[in-house]
Coordinates of C-alpha atoms and ligand atoms in Angstrom, one line a residue:
M6 CA 0.0 0.0 0.0
R7 CA 2.8 2.4 0.7
G8 CA 4.6 1.4 -2.1
A9 CA 1.3 2.7 -4.2
G10 CA 1.5 6.2 -2.4
L11 CA -1.5 5.2 0.4
A12 CA -1.3 6.8 3.6
V13 CA -1.5 3.9 6.0
H14 CA -2.3 3.1 9.3
F15 CA -3.8 0.6 12.0
D16 CA -7.0 1.0 13.7
P17 CA -7.9 -0.1 17.5
I18 CA -8.7 -3.7 16.6
G19 CA -5.7 -3.9 13.7
N20 CA -7.8 -3.2 10.9
I21 CA -5.0 -1.9 8.1
I22 CA -6.4 1.0 6.0
G23 CA -4.7 2.6 3.1
R24 CA -6.0 5.7 1.8
L25 CA -5.4 7.9 -1.5
E26 CA -6.8 11.6 -1.0
G27 CA -9.1 12.9 -3.9
T28 CA -9.5 16.3 -5.0
D29 CA -12.2 17.0 -2.1
P30 CA -10.9 16.4 1.3
N31 CA -14.4 16.4 2.6
A32 CA -15.5 13.9 0.5
P33 CA -16.9 10.5 2.1
A34 CA -14.6 7.9 1.1
V35 CA -14.9 5.0 -1.7
I36 CA -13.8 1.7 0.0
T37 CA -12.6 -1.5 -1.1
G38 CA -11.0 -4.4 0.6
S39 CA -11.2 -8.1 2.2
H40 CA -9.1 -10.1 4.6
L41 CA -5.8 -12.1 4.3
D42 CA -6.6 -14.6 7.6
T43 CA -8.0 -17.9 6.4
V44 CA -8.9 -21.2 8.1
P45 CA -6.7 -24.4 8.8
E46 CA -5.1 -25.6 5.8
G47 CA -6.8 -23.0 3.9
G48 CA -6.2 -22.0 0.3
G49 CA -4.6 -18.9 -1.2
Y50 CA -7.4 -17.1 -2.6
D51 CA -10.2 -16.5 -0.1
G52 CA -10.2 -13.1 1.1
A53 CA -6.3 -12.4 -0.2
V54 CA -7.8 -11.8 -4.0
G55 CA -10.0 -9.1 -2.7
V56 CA -7.0 -7.4 -1.2
V57 CA -4.6 -7.9 -4.1
A58 CA -7.6 -6.7 -6.3
G59 CA -8.4 -3.7 -4.5
L60 CA -4.6 -2.5 -4.5
A61 CA -4.7 -3.2 -8.4
A62 CA -7.6 -1.3 -9.0
I63 CA -6.4 1.9 -6.6
K64 CA -3.0 2.1 -8.5
F65 CA -4.6 2.0 -11.8
L66 CA -7.2 4.5 -10.9
Q67 CA -4.2 6.7 -9.2
S68 CA -2.5 6.5 -12.4
S69 CA -5.5 7.9 -14.7
G70 CA -6.0 10.9 -12.7
T71 CA -7.4 12.2 -9.6
L72 CA -11.0 11.3 -8.5
T73 CA -13.4 13.6 -6.2
H74 CA -13.6 10.8 -3.5
P75 CA -10.6 9.3 -1.3
L76 CA -10.2 6.0 -2.1
E77 CA -9.4 3.2 0.9
L78 CA -8.3 -0.2 0.8
I79 CA -9.1 -2.1 3.9
I80 CA -7.5 -5.5 5.0
F81 CA -9.6 -6.4 8.0
A82 CA -8.6 -8.1 10.9
A83 CA -9.6 -11.7 11.9
E84 CA -12.6 -12.2 9.2
E85 CA -12.7 -16.1 9.8
S86 CA -14.4 -17.4 12.8
S87 CA -12.0 -20.6 12.7
R88 CA -9.7 -19.3 15.6
F89 CA -12.0 -17.6 18.2
G90 CA -15.3 -18.6 16.9
F91 CA -16.1 -15.1 16.3
M92 CA -16.4 -14.1 12.3
T93 CA -15.4 -10.6 11.0
I94 CA -14.2 -9.3 14.3
G95 CA -12.5 -6.8 12.3
S96 CA -15.4 -5.1 10.1
K97 CA -17.7 -5.7 13.3
A98 CA -15.5 -3.6 15.5
M99 CA -15.4 -1.0 12.3
T100 CA -19.1 -0.9 11.8
G101 CA -19.9 -0.4 15.9
M102 CA -21.3 -4.1 16.4
A103 CA -18.1 -5.3 18.6
S104 CA -19.1 -7.8 21.2
R105 CA -17.0 -6.7 23.7
Y106 CA -17.9 -9.0 26.5
A107 CA -18.4 -12.0 24.5
W108 CA -14.9 -11.5 22.7
S109 CA -13.4 -11.0 26.3
K110 CA -14.0 -14.8 27.0
A111 CA -13.1 -15.6 23.2
K112 CA -10.1 -18.5 23.6
D113 CA -8.5 -20.3 20.5
P114 CA -8.1 -24.2 20.3
A115 CA -5.0 -23.8 22.2
G116 CA -6.5 -21.9 25.0
V117 CA -4.9 -18.6 23.9
T118 CA -7.5 -15.6 24.7
L119 CA -8.4 -13.0 22.0
E120 CA -7.5 -10.5 24.6
K121 CA -3.9 -11.6 24.9
V122 CA -3.3 -12.1 21.0
L123 CA -4.6 -8.2 21.3
R124 CA -2.4 -7.2 23.7
D125 CA 0.7 -8.9 22.3
R126 CA 0.3 -6.7 19.3
G127 CA 0.0 -3.4 21.1
Y128 CA -4.1 -3.3 21.4
N129 CA -6.3 -3.2 24.2
L130 CA -9.6 -5.0 23.8
R131 CA -11.1 -2.5 25.6
E132 CA -10.7 0.4 23.3
V133 CA -12.0 -1.3 20.0
D134 CA -14.8 0.9 20.0
G135 CA -12.4 3.4 18.7
A136 CA -12.4 1.8 15.4
S137 CA -16.0 2.3 14.5
R138 CA -16.4 4.4 11.8
V139 CA -19.0 7.2 11.0
K140 CA -21.5 6.8 8.3
D141 CA -21.2 9.9 6.6
K142 CA -17.5 9.7 6.1
I143 CA -18.0 6.5 3.7
K144 CA -20.0 6.9 0.5
A145 CA -19.5 3.1 -0.6
F146 CA -17.6 -0.4 0.1
V147 CA -17.2 -2.9 -2.8
E148 CA -15.7 -6.3 -2.1
L149 CA -14.2 -8.4 -4.6
H150 CA -14.3 -12.3 -3.4
I151 CA -13.8 -15.8 -5.0
E152 CA -17.4 -17.4 -5.1
Q153 CA -16.5 -20.3 -2.9
G154 CA -19.1 -22.2 -4.8
S155 CA -19.3 -23.8 -8.3
F156 CA -22.6 -21.7 -9.3
L157 CA -20.8 -19.3 -11.7
E158 CA -18.5 -22.0 -13.1
N159 CA -21.5 -24.7 -13.9
A160 CA -23.1 -21.4 -15.4
E161 CA -20.2 -20.3 -17.5
K162 CA -20.3 -16.9 -16.0
K163 CA -17.4 -14.7 -15.3
I164 CA -19.1 -12.3 -12.6
G165 CA -21.3 -12.9 -9.8
V166 CA -23.2 -9.9 -8.9
V167 CA -24.4 -10.3 -5.2
E168 CA -27.6 -9.3 -3.9
T169 CA -28.0 -11.1 -0.5
I170 CA -25.5 -12.4 2.0
A171 CA -26.4 -15.5 3.9
A172 CA -26.5 -15.1 7.8
P173 CA -24.4 -17.2 9.8
T174 CA -25.8 -18.8 12.8
M175 CA -23.4 -20.6 15.1
L176 CA -24.2 -22.7 17.8
K177 CA -22.0 -24.8 20.5
I178 CA -23.4 -27.7 21.7
T179 CA -22.3 -29.6 24.8
V180 CA -23.2 -33.4 25.5
E181 CA -22.6 -34.5 28.9
G182 CA -22.2 -38.2 29.3
V183 CA -20.6 -40.6 31.8
A184 CA -16.9 -41.6 31.4
K185 CA -16.4 -45.0 32.0
H186 CA -14.0 -48.2 31.2
A187 CA -14.5 -48.9 27.5
G188 CA -14.1 -52.6 28.4
S189 CA -15.7 -53.4 31.7
T190 CA -18.9 -51.3 31.2
P191 CA -21.6 -53.5 29.9
M192 CA -23.6 -52.0 26.8
D193 CA -26.8 -51.3 28.8
D194 CA -24.9 -49.1 31.5
R195 CA -23.2 -46.5 29.3
H196 CA -24.0 -42.9 28.7
D197 CA -21.8 -42.7 26.1
A198 CA -21.5 -38.3 25.0
L199 CA -20.6 -39.4 21.3
V200 CA -23.3 -41.5 20.1
S201 CA -25.7 -38.8 21.4
A202 CA -23.4 -36.1 19.4
A203 CA -23.1 -38.4 16.6
M204 CA -27.3 -38.5 16.5
I205 CA -26.8 -34.9 16.5
V206 CA -24.7 -34.5 13.5
L207 CA -27.1 -36.9 11.4
A208 CA -30.1 -35.0 13.0
V209 CA -28.5 -31.6 11.9
Q210 CA -27.9 -32.9 8.3
S211 CA -31.2 -34.6 7.8
I212 CA -33.1 -31.1 9.4
A213 CA -31.1 -28.8 6.8
L214 CA -31.7 -31.2 4.0
E215 CA -35.3 -30.7 4.8
Q216 CA -34.9 -26.9 4.5
S217 CA -32.5 -26.9 1.5
H218 CA -34.9 -25.5 -0.8
C219 CA -34.9 -22.3 1.1
G220 CA -31.1 -22.2 0.4
T221 CA -30.4 -23.1 4.0
V222 CA -27.6 -25.1 5.0
A223 CA -25.8 -26.7 8.1
T224 CA -22.7 -28.3 8.9
V225 CA -21.2 -29.6 12.3
G226 CA -17.5 -29.0 11.4
Q227 CA -15.9 -29.2 14.7
L228 CA -15.9 -31.6 17.3
K229 CA -14.1 -32.2 21.0
V230 CA -13.9 -35.6 22.4
S231 CA -13.3 -35.8 26.0
P232 CA -11.5 -37.5 27.6
G233 CA -10.7 -38.6 24.1
A234 CA -9.0 -41.8 24.5
M235 CA -10.0 -45.0 22.8
N236 CA -10.5 -47.1 26.1
V237 CA -12.6 -44.4 27.8
I238 CA -16.3 -44.2 27.2
P239 CA -16.5 -40.3 26.2
G240 CA -17.8 -38.3 29.0
L241 CA -18.2 -34.8 27.3
V242 CA -18.7 -34.3 23.8
E243 CA -18.5 -30.1 22.1
L244 CA -19.7 -29.7 18.8
W245 CA -19.9 -26.7 17.1
V246 CA -22.9 -26.0 14.4
D247 CA -22.7 -23.6 11.5
L248 CA -26.2 -22.8 10.0
R249 CA -26.5 -20.4 7.2
G250 CA -29.4 -18.8 5.1
V251 CA -30.8 -16.3 3.2
E252 CA -34.6 -16.5 4.4
Q253 CA -34.9 -15.7 7.8
E254 CA -38.0 -17.9 8.5
S255 CA -36.2 -20.8 7.3
I256 CA -33.1 -20.0 9.4
I257 CA -35.5 -19.8 12.6
E258 CA -37.4 -23.2 11.6
T259 CA -34.0 -24.9 11.3
L260 CA -33.2 -23.7 14.6
Q261 CA -36.0 -24.7 16.1
D262 CA -36.2 -28.0 14.5
I263 CA -32.3 -28.7 15.7
K264 CA -33.2 -27.6 19.4
D265 CA -36.3 -30.2 19.3
A266 CA -33.8 -33.0 17.8
V267 CA -31.5 -32.4 20.5
S268 CA -33.4 -32.5 23.5
T269 CA -35.4 -35.6 22.6
I270 CA -31.9 -37.1 21.9
A271 CA -31.0 -35.8 25.5
D272 CA -33.8 -37.7 26.7
G273 CA -33.5 -40.9 24.8
Q274 CA -29.9 -41.1 25.6
E275 CA -30.1 -39.7 29.2
T276 CA -27.3 -37.6 28.3
P277 CA -27.8 -33.8 29.4
I278 CA -27.1 -31.3 26.5
A279 CA -26.6 -27.8 26.3
I280 CA -26.9 -25.4 23.4
D281 CA -25.0 -22.3 23.2
V282 CA -26.1 -20.0 20.6
M283 CA -22.8 -18.2 19.8
L284 CA -24.0 -16.1 16.9
S285 CA -27.2 -15.5 15.2
E286 CA -27.1 -12.8 12.5
K287 CA -29.6 -11.9 9.6
P288 CA -29.3 -11.9 6.2
V289 CA -27.7 -8.7 4.6
Q290 CA -29.2 -7.1 1.4
M291 CA -26.3 -5.6 -0.9
H292 CA -27.4 -1.9 -1.9
E293 CA -29.2 -1.5 -5.3
M294 CA -27.5 1.5 -6.3
V295 CA -24.1 -0.4 -5.9
V296 CA -25.5 -3.7 -7.3
Q297 CA -26.9 -1.7 -10.5
K298 CA -23.4 0.0 -11.1
I299 CA -21.8 -3.6 -11.1
E300 CA -24.4 -4.7 -13.5
D301 CA -24.2 -1.9 -15.8
I302 CA -20.3 -2.2 -16.4
C303 CA -20.8 -6.1 -16.9
I304 CA -23.6 -5.4 -19.4
S305 CA -21.5 -2.4 -21.1
D306 CA -18.2 -4.7 -21.3
K307 CA -20.4 -7.5 -22.5
I308 CA -19.0 -9.6 -19.3
P309 CA -21.1 -12.9 -18.9
Y310 CA -22.5 -12.2 -15.3
Q311 CA -25.4 -13.5 -12.7
R312 CA -27.0 -11.7 -10.0
M313 CA -26.8 -14.5 -7.1
N314 CA -26.6 -14.7 -3.5
S315 CA -23.5 -15.5 -1.1
G316 CA -23.6 -18.5 1.1
A317 CA -20.3 -17.8 2.8
G318 CA -20.4 -14.4 5.3
H319 CA -17.8 -11.7 4.1
D320 CA -16.9 -8.3 5.7
A321 CA -19.5 -6.7 3.3
M322 CA -22.2 -8.1 5.7
N323 CA -21.2 -5.8 8.3
M324 CA -19.9 -2.8 5.8
A325 CA -23.6 -2.6 4.8
R326 CA -24.8 -1.7 8.0
L327 CA -22.6 1.4 7.5
T328 CA -22.8 2.5 4.0
P329 CA -24.4 1.2 0.6
T330 CA -22.3 -1.8 -0.3
G331 CA -21.6 -4.5 -3.3
M332 CA -19.7 -7.5 -3.8
I333 CA -18.2 -9.0 -7.1
F334 CA -17.7 -12.6 -7.3
I335 CA -15.3 -14.3 -9.6
P336 CA -15.4 -18.1 -10.1
C337 CA -13.3 -20.6 -8.3
R338 CA -12.0 -23.9 -9.5
G339 CA -15.0 -26.9 -8.9
G340 CA -16.2 -24.3 -6.1
I341 CA -13.6 -25.9 -3.9
S342 CA -12.7 -23.4 -0.9
H343 CA -11.6 -23.4 2.6
N344 CA -9.3 -26.0 1.1
F345 CA -5.4 -26.1 0.0
E346 CA -6.8 -26.9 -3.4
E347 CA -8.7 -23.6 -3.7
F348 CA -7.6 -21.9 -7.1
T349 CA -8.7 -18.9 -9.5
K350 CA -7.3 -18.5 -12.8
L351 CA -5.7 -15.0 -13.5
A352 CA -7.8 -14.6 -16.5
D353 CA -10.7 -14.6 -14.0
I354 CA -9.0 -12.3 -11.7
Q355 CA -8.0 -9.8 -14.3
T356 CA -12.0 -9.5 -15.2
G357 CA -12.8 -9.3 -11.6
I358 CA -10.3 -6.2 -11.2
E359 CA -11.7 -4.6 -14.5
V360 CA -15.0 -4.4 -13.2
L361 CA -13.9 -3.5 -9.7
T362 CA -11.8 -0.4 -10.9
K363 CA -14.9 0.4 -12.9
T364 CA -17.2 0.4 -10.4
L365 CA -14.9 2.3 -7.9
Y366 CA -13.9 5.2 -10.8
D367 CA -18.0 5.6 -10.9
L368 CA -18.4 5.8 -7.6
A369 CA -15.6 8.3 -7.0
K370 CA -15.3 10.3 -9.9
Ligands
HGY20 O1 -17.5 -18.7 7.3 C1 -17.3 -17.9 6.3 O2 -18.1 -17.6 5.7 C2 -16.2 -16.9 5.8 O3 -15.4 -17.9 5.0 N1 -16.0 -16.3 6.9
MN21 MN1 -13.4 -18.1 4.6
MN22 MN1 -13.7 -14.4 2.9

């Protein structure tokens, strides 16, 4: 960013903000950006493409003359939920949605607290509200991202114009059994927490399948068995459910069906089960003014595009609460993402940069 002549600063939660002034210092900023953090064994394009494309677009606009509005490129901190269980921490703090109390309890799988990780980097969790930005200083936000699905590839489209971003609901479910000797305990004298957890995993899948016509999906992606020895009947199991949807009623119905299934399993297996709703957000609409600009550019440049929804969550979900927001999707091979095999062709990235550059120009001229 500095090499491109942007003034760079870090905000109180570690978002990195590069800014290029326009001719009118009081004009609200036109912003692009994404994230650089990823998931365990993740790929090299989720988030990173949006940051690099944003820098390329700003460098191109800078070389083609000054614009009225300042341009900003933001690298959001901690977008992924995989380390601390909270998604989009950086953009939540920027949009006044910091959950300071919940974040003060957050720990990573190694038991390291978010508070310590921030402190070791010179940040103070109690000051993260200082990261929030005011509405009238921002004109619009546009994020370029890989689709992380195979819709564009199958439809042979080069650009996805996002209309709605699915909302995440994340649950932590704790199953309490009784740890006993795996060899000397008769089968009818067991309260095996992992058997109950396995029933929950299957229930989550069948409930989500019933709701899949509404675009609702659910996964149990993480499971922790204690004490975790092969010759001990599991006494405690923690499992984390990731539920997403673009239709609020379907999300609510899915959540209720999961709660009903869990209580039936708890009774039937005689293993008490607790559900902690860690996160429950609503689907977010992109702003039609920005959506239309992206669509008009695709039409005038004869780029095959498709309006679509995003099943994955993004920082744009939060920025949409602060300013008119849009997202530009580019295809990724086989729809594979959150996987080391994640790949996007350079030609597709270039098409994305072209559309992003023209959208930012249109907004900032
Ligand atoms: O989980 C998500 O939707 C995003 O990758 N953080
Ligand atoms: Mn991701
Ligand atoms: Mn991402």
